[in-house]
Amino acid sequence: TANQLGHYEKSTMKLTTETVKHPGDYSSWRKGMLVFEQSSMDQVLLALERAYDIRFVFANPAIADCRITGHFDVHQPVKDVIESICLSIGATYKIHKSRVTISGPGCS
């Protein structure tokens, strides 16, 4: 249905839907953009892992509670994107080969 997003949970074999406010944000990846609207760090880092073929690790699990709103061009260097995200949540990062560790106090 127009303006709806479907989620399929393989383990329970259930399909759920939700209405989205900005449907264009969900197809922006085709234009090389990553768009986040109050997205959890888990969702953000999963999208970055796919776009840049790198792995992320939280040094503090509370970082997963942080929410991000922003638009990023996948043609930007990954370091620039990570710096912007870390700056917005008061975190730091370290890159070792293809693994990025995010450290900081997290969000409540």
mmCIF file of C-alpha atoms in Angstrom:
data_model
loop_
_atom_site.group_PDB
_atom_site.id
_atom_site.type_symbol
_atom_site.label_atom_id
_atom_site.label_comp_id
_atom_site.label_asym_id
_atom_site.label_seq_id
_atom_site.Cartn_x
_atom_site.Cartn_y
_atom_site.Cartn_z
ATOM 1 C CA THR A 1 0.000 0.000 0.000
ATOM 2 C CA ALA A 2 1.224 3.528 -0.701
ATOM 3 C CA ASN A 3 3.210 5.132 2.135
ATOM 4 C CA GLN A 4 3.605 1.863 4.025
ATOM 5 C CA LEU A 5 6.727 -0.066 4.899
ATOM 6 C CA GLY A 6 6.657 -3.814 5.444
ATOM 7 C CA HIS A 7 8.792 -5.809 7.870
ATOM 8 C CA TYR A 8 9.042 -9.570 7.561
ATOM 9 C CA GLU A 9 10.293 -11.480 10.602
ATOM 10 C CA LYS A 10 11.636 -14.773 9.303
ATOM 11 C CA SER A 11 11.758 -16.510 12.692
ATOM 12 C CA THR A 12 8.063 -15.892 13.420
ATOM 13 C CA MET A 13 6.969 -15.736 9.773
ATOM 14 C CA LYS A 14 5.026 -12.527 10.488
ATOM 15 C CA LEU A 15 4.613 -9.513 8.261
ATOM 16 C CA THR A 16 3.932 -6.161 9.885
ATOM 17 C CA THR A 17 3.441 -2.785 8.259
ATOM 18 C CA GLU A 18 3.844 0.810 9.324
ATOM 19 C CA THR A 19 2.926 4.088 7.685
ATOM 20 C CA VAL A 20 5.921 6.248 6.795
ATOM 21 C CA LYS A 21 5.935 10.048 6.867
ATOM 22 C CA HIS A 22 8.503 10.551 4.100
ATOM 23 C CA PRO A 23 8.355 7.605 1.680
ATOM 24 C CA GLY A 24 11.014 9.157 -0.574
ATOM 25 C CA ASP A 25 13.546 8.638 2.209
ATOM 26 C CA TYR A 26 13.229 4.870 1.789
ATOM 27 C CA SER A 27 14.167 4.925 -1.883
ATOM 28 C CA SER A 28 16.923 7.528 -1.509
ATOM 29 C CA TRP A 29 19.554 4.761 -1.439
ATOM 30 C CA ARG A 30 19.032 4.375 -5.185
ATOM 31 C CA LYS A 31 20.368 7.913 -5.586
ATOM 32 C CA GLY A 32 23.343 7.235 -3.332
ATOM 33 C CA MET A 33 21.865 8.853 -0.249
ATOM 34 C CA LEU A 34 21.387 7.452 3.226
ATOM 35 C CA VAL A 35 18.516 9.210 5.002
ATOM 36 C CA PHE A 36 17.845 8.781 8.709
ATOM 37 C CA GLU A 37 14.902 10.235 10.642
ATOM 38 C CA GLN A 38 15.230 9.578 14.372
ATOM 39 C CA SER A 39 16.813 6.228 13.477
ATOM 40 C CA SER A 40 18.474 4.077 16.111
ATOM 41 C CA MET A 41 22.235 3.695 15.957
ATOM 42 C CA ASP A 42 21.672 0.001 15.202
ATOM 43 C CA GLN A 43 19.747 0.939 12.038
ATOM 44 C CA VAL A 44 22.228 3.640 11.066
ATOM 45 C CA LEU A 45 25.278 1.427 11.448
ATOM 46 C CA LEU A 46 23.628 -1.456 9.600
ATOM 47 C CA ALA A 47 23.026 0.871 6.642
ATOM 48 C CA LEU A 48 26.635 2.110 6.817
ATOM 49 C CA GLU A 49 27.933 -1.461 6.951
ATOM 50 C CA ARG A 50 26.049 -2.251 3.754
ATOM 51 C CA ALA A 51 27.071 0.949 1.983
ATOM 52 C CA TYR A 52 30.765 0.888 2.909
ATOM 53 C CA ASP A 53 31.434 -2.833 3.520
ATOM 54 C CA ILE A 54 32.769 -2.276 7.042
ATOM 55 C CA ARG A 55 31.820 -3.570 10.502
ATOM 56 C CA PHE A 56 30.836 -1.514 13.531
ATOM 57 C CA VAL A 57 31.129 -2.397 17.202
ATOM 58 C CA PHE A 58 29.803 -0.485 20.216
ATOM 59 C CA ALA A 59 32.291 -0.183 23.070
ATOM 60 C CA ASN A 60 29.301 0.795 25.226
ATOM 61 C CA PRO A 61 25.929 -0.900 24.517
ATOM 62 C CA ALA A 62 24.109 2.319 25.583
ATOM 63 C CA ILE A 63 25.233 3.888 22.297
ATOM 64 C CA ALA A 64 22.611 1.746 20.559
ATOM 65 C CA ASP A 65 19.937 3.887 22.291
ATOM 66 C CA CYS A 66 21.082 7.042 20.481
ATOM 67 C CA ARG A 67 18.904 8.391 17.657
ATOM 68 C CA ILE A 68 20.209 10.002 14.471
ATOM 69 C CA THR A 69 18.582 12.327 11.960
ATOM 70 C CA GLY A 70 20.582 13.199 8.881
ATOM 71 C CA HIS A 71 21.313 12.771 5.177
ATOM 72 C CA PHE A 72 24.600 11.299 3.975
ATOM 73 C CA ASP A 73 25.940 10.841 0.466
ATOM 74 C CA VAL A 74 27.478 7.363 0.095
ATOM 75 C CA HIS A 75 30.150 8.900 -2.123
ATOM 76 C CA GLN A 76 31.522 10.786 0.902
ATOM 77 C CA PRO A 77 34.469 9.128 2.605
ATOM 78 C CA VAL A 78 33.211 6.851 5.381
ATOM 79 C CA LYS A 79 35.483 8.662 7.851
ATOM 80 C CA ASP A 80 33.573 11.916 7.251
ATOM 81 C CA VAL A 81 30.220 10.212 7.833
ATOM 82 C CA ILE A 82 31.413 8.508 11.024
ATOM 83 C CA GLU A 83 32.860 11.777 12.343
ATOM 84 C CA SER A 84 29.541 13.575 11.777
ATOM 85 C CA ILE A 85 27.566 10.863 13.540
ATOM 86 C CA CYS A 86 29.972 10.645 16.468
ATOM 87 C CA LEU A 87 29.984 14.414 16.868
ATOM 88 C CA SER A 88 26.190 14.464 17.028
ATOM 89 C CA ILE A 89 26.010 11.850 19.817
ATOM 90 C CA GLY A 90 29.134 12.836 21.769
ATOM 91 C CA ALA A 91 31.072 9.713 20.832
ATOM 92 C CA THR A 92 34.502 8.882 19.456
ATOM 93 C CA TYR A 93 35.640 6.182 17.069
ATOM 94 C CA LYS A 94 38.663 4.127 16.103
ATOM 95 C CA ILE A 95 39.155 2.446 12.741
ATOM 96 C CA HIS A 96 41.232 -0.706 12.507
ATOM 97 C CA LYS A 97 41.249 -2.244 9.027
ATOM 98 C CA SER A 98 37.561 -2.697 8.172
ATOM 99 C CA ARG A 99 36.281 -2.516 11.758
ATOM 100 C CA VAL A 100 35.096 0.645 13.489
ATOM 101 C CA THR A 101 34.673 0.823 17.260
ATOM 102 C CA ILE A 102 32.313 3.533 18.531
ATOM 103 C CA SER A 103 32.951 4.663 22.119
ATOM 104 C CA GLY A 104 31.105 7.111 24.333
ATOM 105 C CA PRO A 105 28.569 7.507 27.111
ATOM 106 C CA GLY A 106 25.560 6.552 25.005
ATOM 107 C CA CYS A 107 22.099 8.071 25.153
ATOM 108 C CA SER A 108 19.269 7.604 27.618
#
